[in-house]
CSV table of C-alpha atoms in Angstrom, one decimal:
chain,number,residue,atom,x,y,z
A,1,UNK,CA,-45.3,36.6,73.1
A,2,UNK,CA,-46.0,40.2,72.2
A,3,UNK,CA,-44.7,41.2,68.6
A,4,UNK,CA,-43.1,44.3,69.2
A,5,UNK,CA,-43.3,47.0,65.8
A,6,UNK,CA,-39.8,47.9,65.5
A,7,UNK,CA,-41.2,50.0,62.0
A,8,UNK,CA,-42.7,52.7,64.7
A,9,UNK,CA,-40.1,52.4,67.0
A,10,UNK,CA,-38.0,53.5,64.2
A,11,UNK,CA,-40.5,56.0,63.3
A,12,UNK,CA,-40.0,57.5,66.9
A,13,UNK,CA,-36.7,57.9,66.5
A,14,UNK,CA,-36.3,59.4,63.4
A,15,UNK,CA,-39.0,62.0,64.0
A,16,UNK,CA,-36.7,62.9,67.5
A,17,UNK,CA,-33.8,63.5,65.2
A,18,UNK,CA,-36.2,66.0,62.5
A,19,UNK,CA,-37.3,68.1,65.4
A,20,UNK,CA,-34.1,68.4,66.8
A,21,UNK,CA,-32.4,69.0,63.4
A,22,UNK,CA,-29.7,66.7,64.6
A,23,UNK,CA,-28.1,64.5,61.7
A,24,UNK,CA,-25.5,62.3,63.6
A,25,UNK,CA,-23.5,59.2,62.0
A,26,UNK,CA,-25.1,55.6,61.4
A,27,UNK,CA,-23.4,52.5,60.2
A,28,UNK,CA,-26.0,50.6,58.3
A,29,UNK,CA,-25.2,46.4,57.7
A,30,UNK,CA,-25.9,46.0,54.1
A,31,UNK,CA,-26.8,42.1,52.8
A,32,UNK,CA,-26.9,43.3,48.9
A,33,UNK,CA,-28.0,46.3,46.9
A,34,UNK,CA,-31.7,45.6,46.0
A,35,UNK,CA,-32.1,45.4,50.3
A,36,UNK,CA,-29.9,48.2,50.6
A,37,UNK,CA,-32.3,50.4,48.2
A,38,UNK,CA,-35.2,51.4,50.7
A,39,UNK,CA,-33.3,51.1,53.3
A,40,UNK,CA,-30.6,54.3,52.0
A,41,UNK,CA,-33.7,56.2,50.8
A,42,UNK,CA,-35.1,56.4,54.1
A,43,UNK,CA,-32.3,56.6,56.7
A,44,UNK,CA,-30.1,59.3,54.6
A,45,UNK,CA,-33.0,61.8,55.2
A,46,UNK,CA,-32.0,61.4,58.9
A,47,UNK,CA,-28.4,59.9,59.0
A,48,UNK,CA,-24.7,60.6,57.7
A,49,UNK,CA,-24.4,57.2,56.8
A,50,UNK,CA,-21.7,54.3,56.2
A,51,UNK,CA,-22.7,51.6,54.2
A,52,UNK,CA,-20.5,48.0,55.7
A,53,UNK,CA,-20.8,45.3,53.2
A,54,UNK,CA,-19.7,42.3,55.8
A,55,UNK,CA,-21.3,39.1,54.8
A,56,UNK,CA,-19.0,35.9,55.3
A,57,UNK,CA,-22.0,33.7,54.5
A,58,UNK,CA,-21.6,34.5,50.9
A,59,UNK,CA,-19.3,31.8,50.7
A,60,UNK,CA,-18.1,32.5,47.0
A,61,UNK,CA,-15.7,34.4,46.4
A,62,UNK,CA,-17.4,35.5,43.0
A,63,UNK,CA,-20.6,36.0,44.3
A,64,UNK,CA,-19.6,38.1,47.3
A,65,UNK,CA,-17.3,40.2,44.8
A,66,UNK,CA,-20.4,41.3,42.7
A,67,UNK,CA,-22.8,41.8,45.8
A,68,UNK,CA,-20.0,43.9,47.0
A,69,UNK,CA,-20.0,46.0,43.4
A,70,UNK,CA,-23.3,46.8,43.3
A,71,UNK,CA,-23.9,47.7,46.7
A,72,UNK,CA,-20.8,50.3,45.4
A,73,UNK,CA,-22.7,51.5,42.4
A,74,UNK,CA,-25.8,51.9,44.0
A,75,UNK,CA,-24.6,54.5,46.4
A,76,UNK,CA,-22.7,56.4,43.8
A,77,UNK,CA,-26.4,56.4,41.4
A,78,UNK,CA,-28.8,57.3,44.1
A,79,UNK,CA,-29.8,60.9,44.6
A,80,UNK,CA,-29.6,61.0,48.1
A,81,UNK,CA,-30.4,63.7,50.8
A,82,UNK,CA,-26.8,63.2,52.6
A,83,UNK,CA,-23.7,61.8,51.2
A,84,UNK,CA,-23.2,57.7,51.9
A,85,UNK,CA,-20.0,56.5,52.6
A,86,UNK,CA,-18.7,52.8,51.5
A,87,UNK,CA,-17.0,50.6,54.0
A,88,UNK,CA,-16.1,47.0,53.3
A,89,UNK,CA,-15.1,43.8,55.7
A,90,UNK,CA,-12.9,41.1,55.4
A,91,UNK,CA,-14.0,38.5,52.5
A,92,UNK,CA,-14.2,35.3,55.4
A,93,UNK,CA,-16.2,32.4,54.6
A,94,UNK,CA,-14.3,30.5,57.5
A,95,UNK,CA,-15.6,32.6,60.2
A,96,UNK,CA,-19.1,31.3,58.8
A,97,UNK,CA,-18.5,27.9,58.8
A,98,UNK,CA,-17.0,28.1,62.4
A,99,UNK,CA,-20.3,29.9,63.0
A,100,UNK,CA,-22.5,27.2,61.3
A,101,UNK,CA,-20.3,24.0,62.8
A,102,UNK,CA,-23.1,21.7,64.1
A,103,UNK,CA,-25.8,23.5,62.2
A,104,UNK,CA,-25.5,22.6,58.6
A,105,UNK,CA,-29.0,20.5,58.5
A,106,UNK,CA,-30.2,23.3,60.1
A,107,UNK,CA,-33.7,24.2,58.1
A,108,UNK,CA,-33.3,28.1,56.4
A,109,UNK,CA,-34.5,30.5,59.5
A,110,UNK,CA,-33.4,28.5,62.0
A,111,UNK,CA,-30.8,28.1,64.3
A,112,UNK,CA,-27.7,28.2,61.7
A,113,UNK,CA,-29.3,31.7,60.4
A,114,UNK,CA,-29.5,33.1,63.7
A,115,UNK,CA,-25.8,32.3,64.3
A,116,UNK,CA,-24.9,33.6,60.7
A,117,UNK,CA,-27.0,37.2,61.7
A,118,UNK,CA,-25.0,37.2,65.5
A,119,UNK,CA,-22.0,36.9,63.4
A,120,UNK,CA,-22.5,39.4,61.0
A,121,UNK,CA,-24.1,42.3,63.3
A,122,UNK,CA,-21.7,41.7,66.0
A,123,UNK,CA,-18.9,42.9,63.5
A,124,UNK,CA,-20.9,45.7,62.4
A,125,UNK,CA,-21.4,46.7,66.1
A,126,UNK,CA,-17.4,46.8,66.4
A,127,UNK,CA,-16.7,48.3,63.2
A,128,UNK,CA,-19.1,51.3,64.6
A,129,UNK,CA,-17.8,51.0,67.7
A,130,UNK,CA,-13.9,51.1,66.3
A,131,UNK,CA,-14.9,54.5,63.8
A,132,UNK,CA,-17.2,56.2,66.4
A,133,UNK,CA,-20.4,55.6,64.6
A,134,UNK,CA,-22.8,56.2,67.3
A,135,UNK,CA,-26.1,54.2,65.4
A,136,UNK,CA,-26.4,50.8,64.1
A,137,UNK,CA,-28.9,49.1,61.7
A,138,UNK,CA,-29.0,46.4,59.3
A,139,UNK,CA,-30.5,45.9,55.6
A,140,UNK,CA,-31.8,42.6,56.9
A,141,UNK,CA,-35.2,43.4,58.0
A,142,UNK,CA,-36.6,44.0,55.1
A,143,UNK,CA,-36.6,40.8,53.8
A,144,UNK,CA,-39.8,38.7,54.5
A,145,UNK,CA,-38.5,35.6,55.4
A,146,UNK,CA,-36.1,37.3,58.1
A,147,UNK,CA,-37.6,37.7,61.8
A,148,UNK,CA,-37.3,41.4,62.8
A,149,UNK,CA,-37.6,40.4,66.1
A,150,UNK,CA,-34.9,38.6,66.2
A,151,UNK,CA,-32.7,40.7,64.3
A,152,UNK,CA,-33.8,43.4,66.1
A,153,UNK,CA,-32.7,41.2,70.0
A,154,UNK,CA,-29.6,40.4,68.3
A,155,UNK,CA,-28.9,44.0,67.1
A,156,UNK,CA,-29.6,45.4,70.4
A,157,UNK,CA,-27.4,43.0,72.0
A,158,UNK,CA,-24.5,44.0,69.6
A,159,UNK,CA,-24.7,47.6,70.3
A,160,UNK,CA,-25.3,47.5,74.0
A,161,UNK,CA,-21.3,45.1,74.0
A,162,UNK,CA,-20.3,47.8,72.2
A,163,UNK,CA,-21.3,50.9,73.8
A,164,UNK,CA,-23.7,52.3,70.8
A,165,UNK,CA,-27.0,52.8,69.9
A,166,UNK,CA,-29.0,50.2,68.0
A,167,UNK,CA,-31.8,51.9,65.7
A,168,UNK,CA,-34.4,49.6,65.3
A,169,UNK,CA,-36.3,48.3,62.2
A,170,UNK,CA,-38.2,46.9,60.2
A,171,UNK,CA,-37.7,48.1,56.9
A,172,UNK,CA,-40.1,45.7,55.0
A,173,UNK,CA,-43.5,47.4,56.3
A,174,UNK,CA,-45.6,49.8,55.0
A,175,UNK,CA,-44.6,48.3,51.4
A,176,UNK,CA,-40.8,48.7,51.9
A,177,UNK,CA,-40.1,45.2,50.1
A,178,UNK,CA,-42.0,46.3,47.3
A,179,UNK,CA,-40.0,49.5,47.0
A,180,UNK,CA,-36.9,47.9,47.1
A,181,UNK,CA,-38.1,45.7,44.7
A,182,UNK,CA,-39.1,48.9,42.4
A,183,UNK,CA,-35.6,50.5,43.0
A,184,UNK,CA,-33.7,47.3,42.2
A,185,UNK,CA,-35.9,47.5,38.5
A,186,UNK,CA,-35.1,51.3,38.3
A,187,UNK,CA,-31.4,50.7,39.0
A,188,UNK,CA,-30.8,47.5,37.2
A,189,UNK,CA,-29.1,45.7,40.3
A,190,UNK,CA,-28.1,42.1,39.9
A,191,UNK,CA,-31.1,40.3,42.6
A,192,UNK,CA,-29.5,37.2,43.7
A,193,UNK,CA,-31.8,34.0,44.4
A,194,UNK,CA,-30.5,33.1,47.3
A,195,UNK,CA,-29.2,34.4,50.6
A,196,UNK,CA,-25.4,33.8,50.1
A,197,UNK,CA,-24.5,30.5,52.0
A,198,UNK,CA,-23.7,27.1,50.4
A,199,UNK,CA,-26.8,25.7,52.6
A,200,UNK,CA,-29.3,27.7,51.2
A,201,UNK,CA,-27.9,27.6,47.3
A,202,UNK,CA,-28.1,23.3,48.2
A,203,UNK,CA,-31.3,23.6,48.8
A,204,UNK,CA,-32.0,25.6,45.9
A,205,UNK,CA,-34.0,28.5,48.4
A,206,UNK,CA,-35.0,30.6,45.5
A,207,UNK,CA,-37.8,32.2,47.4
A,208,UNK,CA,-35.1,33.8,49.1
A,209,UNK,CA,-35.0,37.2,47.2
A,210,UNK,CA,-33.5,39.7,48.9
């Protein structure tokens, strides 16, 4: 199967958007702050942008809480071109374990992740849908053990039920894991060790650093 490169597909679009000087809204699906990092740097040159903190696989309450809180204070401590505007979901963990129902020996990547990403851009979609955000992305891609591809399929997907416009990505090339990696160090965000859901914490998936 051809491997498309959603990092120049986005480069497309965002060069479209500097010619024609137009700098419409974009809901961007954030996992954390340290993924967030690169990806606000880059798409508030382009975008009016609101940042949805939805992640019902962090199953603890605690751990969601402070994901949540630094996502928040890393928007307000940026220096960014255009002004980013916090949005938050519901706190659900039940809608992930309907999600995950049959697929809890599922290995990390596999099919219980692609249900958790469904669920989690498919709310994004209809939050953006709901406030009349015409764009759609997620944080997601930038981690390396996350399939652009398939975020990217499952993004489109969401947009097109929804009526809007799915920007694609793939925020970790040309070194963008690093940077986010030299952004969390510059901002002193909290990097978790794993992604959020009780599977991957049992299996102690510290590779996981997103």
């Amino acid at each position: 199967m051809n491997r498309i490169n959603y990092q120049k597909k986005m480069e497309e679009v965002l060069a479209e958007l500097q010619k024609t000087g137009e700098v419409p809204r974009l809901l961007l699906h954030s996992c954390c702050a340290p993924c967030s990092s690169r990806c606000l740097e880059v798409l508030s040159e382009h975008f009016l942008i609101t940042d949805y903190y939805y992640n019902p696989n962090i199953t603890e309450e605690e751990e969601y809480r402070k994901r949540a809180e630094e996502l928040q204070r890393l928007i307000g401590a940026m220096p960014l071109p255009h002004a980013v505007t916090y949005a938050e979901g519901p706190f659900e963990p039940e809608a992930f374990f309907r999600a995950a129902e049959g697929l809890e020996e599922e290995p990390e990547g596999g099919r219980r992740c692609e249900a958790c990403f469904r669920l989690r851009l498919f709310e994004a979609a209809r939050f953006a849908a709901e406030a009349g955000i015409p764009y759609l992305t997620t944080s997601l891609t930038i981690s390396p053990l996350k399939d652009a591809q398939l975020l990217n399929t499952i993004g489109e997907e969401a947009a097109e039920r929804f009526g809007i416009t799915w920007l694609p990505s793939d925020f970790k090339k040309k070194d963008g894991y690093r940077r986010s990696v030299a952004l969390s160090e510059e901002y002193g965000l909290y990097r978790q060790n794993y992604c959020g859901c009780i599977f991957s914490k049992r299996r102690d998936c510290v590779i996981v650093r997103n």
